[in-house]
Structures are given as C-alpha cells and as structure tokens.
Coordinates of C-alpha atoms and ligand atoms in Angstrom, one line a residue:
M7 CA 24.1 239.4 218.6
I8 CA 23.6 236.4 220.7
F9 CA 26.2 233.4 220.7
A10 CA 25.4 230.4 222.4
A11 CA 27.6 227.5 223.2
N12 CA 26.3 223.9 223.3
F13 CA 28.6 221.3 224.4
K14 CA 26.3 218.3 224.6
T15 CA 28.1 215.4 226.0
N16 CA 31.6 217.0 225.8
H17 CA 33.7 218.5 228.3
T18 CA 34.1 217.5 231.9
R19 CA 33.5 219.8 235.2
A20 CA 37.5 220.2 235.1
T21 CA 37.8 221.2 231.5
T22 CA 34.4 223.5 231.5
K23 CA 36.1 225.4 234.5
A24 CA 38.9 225.7 232.4
Y25 CA 37.1 226.8 229.4
I26 CA 35.1 229.3 231.2
E27 CA 38.4 230.9 232.9
A28 CA 40.0 231.3 229.5
L29 CA 36.9 232.4 227.8
K30 CA 36.3 235.1 230.3
E31 CA 39.6 236.7 229.3
K32 CA 38.5 236.8 225.9
L33 CA 35.2 238.3 226.3
V34 CA 36.7 241.3 227.6
A35 CA 37.0 242.2 224.0
K36 CA 33.3 241.6 223.1
K37 CA 30.8 244.2 222.1
S38 CA 29.0 245.2 225.3
E39 CA 25.6 244.5 223.5
D40 CA 26.3 240.9 222.5
K41 CA 25.2 238.2 224.6
V42 CA 27.1 234.8 225.5
Y43 CA 25.3 231.5 226.7
I44 CA 27.3 228.3 227.7
F45 CA 25.2 225.2 228.1
P46 CA 27.9 222.5 229.6
P47 CA 26.8 219.1 230.3
A48 CA 24.7 219.0 233.7
T49 CA 27.7 217.4 235.7
A50 CA 29.8 220.7 234.8
L51 CA 27.0 223.0 236.2
D52 CA 28.7 225.5 238.9
S53 CA 28.0 228.9 240.3
Y54 CA 30.3 230.6 237.3
T55 CA 30.2 234.3 237.0
G56 CA 31.3 236.6 234.2
D57 CA 30.0 238.2 231.0
F58 CA 27.9 235.3 230.0
T59 CA 24.9 233.2 231.0
L60 CA 25.1 229.7 232.2
G61 CA 22.1 227.4 230.9
V62 CA 21.2 223.8 231.2
Q63 CA 20.7 221.6 228.2
N64 CA 17.9 219.7 229.3
A65 CA 15.9 219.3 232.5
Y66 CA 12.9 217.4 233.7
T67 CA 9.3 218.8 234.7
T68 CA 9.7 218.7 238.5
Q69 CA 11.0 220.3 241.4
N70 CA 12.6 217.2 242.7
G71 CA 11.2 213.3 243.1
A72 CA 11.4 209.9 241.7
Y73 CA 12.6 210.5 238.1
T74 CA 15.8 208.4 237.7
G75 CA 18.2 210.0 235.9
E76 CA 16.8 213.2 235.5
I77 CA 17.4 216.6 237.0
G78 CA 14.6 219.1 238.2
L79 CA 14.3 222.7 239.6
E80 CA 16.1 221.9 242.9
Q81 CA 19.5 220.9 241.1
L82 CA 19.4 223.9 238.7
E83 CA 18.5 226.3 241.7
E84 CA 21.5 225.3 243.6
F85 CA 23.4 227.2 240.7
T86 CA 20.9 230.0 240.1
I87 CA 20.3 228.5 236.5
K88 CA 17.3 230.1 234.9
T89 CA 18.2 229.5 231.4
I90 CA 17.2 226.1 229.4
L91 CA 17.3 224.7 225.7
I92 CA 14.2 223.0 224.8
G93 CA 13.5 221.0 221.7
H94 CA 16.9 220.4 220.3
S95 CA 16.7 217.8 217.6
E96 CA 18.9 215.3 219.1
R97 CA 16.5 215.3 222.0
R98 CA 13.7 214.9 219.7
E99 CA 15.2 212.3 217.5
I100 CA 17.7 210.5 219.5
L101 CA 16.2 210.7 223.0
G102 CA 12.7 210.3 221.5
E103 CA 11.1 213.5 223.0
S104 CA 7.7 214.1 221.6
Q105 CA 6.0 217.3 220.8
E106 CA 3.9 216.7 223.5
L107 CA 6.8 216.2 226.0
V108 CA 8.6 219.2 224.5
A109 CA 5.6 221.4 224.9
A110 CA 5.2 220.2 228.8
K111 CA 8.8 221.2 229.2
F112 CA 8.2 224.6 227.8
A113 CA 5.1 225.2 229.8
Y114 CA 6.8 224.2 233.1
F115 CA 10.0 226.1 232.6
K116 CA 7.9 229.0 231.6
K117 CA 6.1 228.8 234.7
Q118 CA 9.4 229.1 236.3
D119 CA 10.4 232.3 234.4
F120 CA 13.1 230.6 232.7
E121 CA 14.7 232.2 229.7
I122 CA 13.9 229.6 227.0
I123 CA 15.8 228.6 223.8
Y124 CA 13.5 226.7 221.9
C125 CA 14.9 224.7 218.9
I126 CA 13.2 223.8 215.6
G127 CA 14.6 222.1 212.5
E128 CA 13.6 220.1 209.6
P129 CA 15.3 216.9 208.4
L130 CA 16.8 216.6 204.9
E131 CA 13.7 214.9 203.2
I132 CA 11.8 218.0 204.1
R133 CA 14.3 220.3 203.0
E134 CA 14.4 218.6 199.4
K135 CA 10.6 219.1 199.2
G136 CA 11.1 222.8 199.2
D137 CA 10.6 226.1 201.1
K138 CA 6.7 225.5 201.5
A139 CA 7.2 221.9 203.1
V140 CA 10.2 223.3 205.6
I141 CA 8.1 226.3 206.9
E142 CA 5.0 223.8 207.4
Y143 CA 7.2 221.5 209.0
L144 CA 8.8 224.2 211.4
L145 CA 5.5 225.8 212.6
A146 CA 4.3 222.3 213.4
Q147 CA 7.1 222.3 215.9
F148 CA 5.5 225.1 217.9
E149 CA 2.6 223.1 218.5
G150 CA 1.7 223.6 222.2
I151 CA 3.9 226.4 222.7
D152 CA 3.3 229.8 223.8
T153 CA 5.2 231.7 221.0
S154 CA 4.3 235.0 222.9
Y155 CA 6.4 234.2 226.0
E156 CA 8.5 237.2 226.8
N157 CA 11.8 235.3 227.8
L158 CA 11.7 233.1 224.6
I159 CA 14.5 232.8 221.9
I160 CA 14.2 230.6 219.1
A161 CA 17.0 228.4 217.3
Y162 CA 16.4 227.6 213.8
E163 CA 18.9 224.6 213.2
P164 CA 18.3 222.5 210.2
I165 CA 19.0 218.6 211.4
W166 CA 21.0 218.0 208.0
A167 CA 23.4 221.0 208.9
I168 CA 24.0 219.7 212.6
G169 CA 27.4 218.4 213.2
T170 CA 27.8 217.7 209.3
G171 CA 30.1 220.6 208.5
R172 CA 27.6 221.6 205.9
S173 CA 25.9 224.6 207.1
A174 CA 22.6 225.8 205.3
T175 CA 23.3 228.3 202.5
A176 CA 23.0 232.2 203.2
D177 CA 19.7 232.0 201.0
E178 CA 18.3 228.9 202.9
I179 CA 18.9 230.7 206.1
A180 CA 17.5 234.1 204.9
S181 CA 14.4 232.6 203.7
T182 CA 13.6 230.6 206.5
H183 CA 14.4 233.2 208.9
E184 CA 12.3 235.7 207.3
A185 CA 9.4 233.3 206.8
L186 CA 9.6 232.5 210.5
K187 CA 9.3 236.2 211.5
R188 CA 6.3 236.6 209.8
T189 CA 4.8 234.4 212.3
I190 CA 6.8 234.8 215.5
Q191 CA 8.4 238.0 216.3
K192 CA 11.4 236.6 218.5
P193 CA 14.9 236.7 218.7
L194 CA 15.8 233.9 216.1
L195 CA 19.2 232.1 216.4
Y196 CA 20.7 230.1 213.3
G197 CA 22.4 226.7 214.3
G198 CA 24.1 224.0 212.1
S199 CA 27.9 223.9 211.3
V200 CA 28.6 227.5 212.4
K201 CA 32.3 228.1 212.6
P202 CA 34.9 230.8 212.6
D203 CA 35.0 230.4 208.8
N204 CA 31.3 231.3 208.2
I205 CA 30.4 233.4 211.1
K206 CA 30.7 236.7 209.3
E207 CA 28.4 235.6 206.3
I208 CA 25.9 234.0 209.0
T209 CA 25.6 237.2 211.3
T210 CA 25.0 239.4 208.2
I211 CA 22.1 237.8 207.2
R212 CA 18.8 239.8 207.6
G213 CA 16.8 238.0 210.3
V214 CA 19.6 236.3 212.1
D215 CA 19.9 237.5 215.8
G216 CA 22.6 235.3 216.7
V217 CA 24.1 231.7 216.6
L218 CA 23.7 228.3 218.5
V219 CA 27.0 226.6 218.1
G220 CA 27.9 222.8 218.8
S221 CA 31.2 221.5 217.5
A222 CA 32.9 224.9 217.0
S223 CA 32.2 225.9 220.4
L224 CA 34.0 223.2 222.1
D225 CA 37.2 224.7 221.7
V226 CA 37.6 228.0 223.5
E227 CA 39.8 229.5 220.7
S228 CA 37.2 228.8 218.2
F229 CA 34.3 229.9 220.2
S230 CA 36.0 233.3 221.1
Q231 CA 36.8 233.8 217.3
I232 CA 33.1 233.2 216.6
V233 CA 32.1 235.9 219.3
L234 CA 34.7 238.3 218.3
A235 CA 34.5 238.1 214.5
Ligands
LIG306 P1 26.9 221.9 215.3 O1 25.6 221.9 216.4 O2 27.3 223.5 215.5 O3 28.0 221.1 215.5 O4 26.4 221.8 213.8 C1 24.8 222.9 216.6 C2 23.8 222.5 217.5 O5 23.3 221.2 217.4 O6 23.3 223.2 218.3

C-alpha cells in the first residue's frame, strides 16, 4: 500500500522537522512493502532521510528564471526531490490551473524522470449524474497526459469528499477504481476524508493501491495510525 500525506498550506519548517522525526520512530513498525510519501509546503522542503519519500506539492515548468512566486527544478534539486503532485483539485479549482497547464507540468516533470502522483476527481454535480458521467469527467482529466509513463501513480479524489469529513462510500470507490483500471493500469490511490476510522475499510476495497491524505495527515499520531492500521 501507498500512504501519502499532503500537508497543503499547513505546517512550518520547524513543525515539519518535528513531525518527520516523530514519524520516523513510528515507521519502524510499518510493513516493508508499504510506501510512505510526505508532501510538506515548499518552505519546509529539506534533505530529510528515512523510510519515506519527500515530494513537492507543486512546481513550475522551468529550471529557474523569472517566474515570480514559483519554484523550479533548481530549487527541488537542492533537496534531491524527484516526486511531485500534479493536478490536485485545489490547484485546478482555486488556483485556476487549466488542463493545458496541468498537462504541460506533467510533460515537463516526466522529462525530468520525476515520480508523478497525478490527481483527478469530480465535483458533486457530476457525481449526482451517476457513474457514466463520473467516468467521462475523470477520463477527460487525462487529456494530454501520457498514462503509460512508468513513474506514474494516480490519485482519485472526489472533490466533494476532500476536507469535508465525508468520504466516498466503499461502493463508489470500488466502482470508480474498477472503471479507471479498465482504461489505465497504474497504481491508484483514493483520497478524500481518509482517516484512522475508515482506513481499514478503504484499503480492503479491490482496486485501491493506497491513499492520499490531507487533514488526517497533519497530526503525526493520526497519520501513523493510518499507515500502521
Ligand atoms: P482530505 O484531503 O484528506 O483533507 O480530504 C485529501 C487531499 O486533498 O489530498
């Protein structure tokens, strides 16, 4: 199983360091085949070592240059970061990233051999239209994306389940993952209100290869419970 923690705009450099120190102790008990990823805010990137992979939540398609407010490859190379989240719904919806920009980021970081966790997810009004509408919507989010890329992990995160405390049901996750896997054979994570309470149910659903966790990853106790469940 893959367990990924997305801190979003939470934690500082100091609290991330303390978190990682505490997490390392907990991870001694994890199954060796399980993989843990941590995505702290960019200001907290550092050369951490341990039984986990450090990734970046976002970056721009450049080595360096005049892109005020962005970070590029040069800033990631300083900490040997080779893993990135692309296409998260918050970047698409709040920061206005178009499918075109998302695809350009994908192509750029693919060329740099990054491991890419590529996020897709539908809004509530699409979910309410039924399974067929959901799958059509999700597949459209692969426009311009090389789904055969070897370092690709996909994260299915229904937007209405993110940060709401309301996870998708086991049936919704199972049918969506099954339909996605018919088209794209890559590790597939579920994200959206994953927490210690529902982790066992979610990871036993067929077609779920791991989870991407936001809110419940912020506390190291809670995230460790998820990893060790
Ligand atoms: P959540 O966020 O766990 O707070 O729902 C998940 C995500 O956005 O990756």
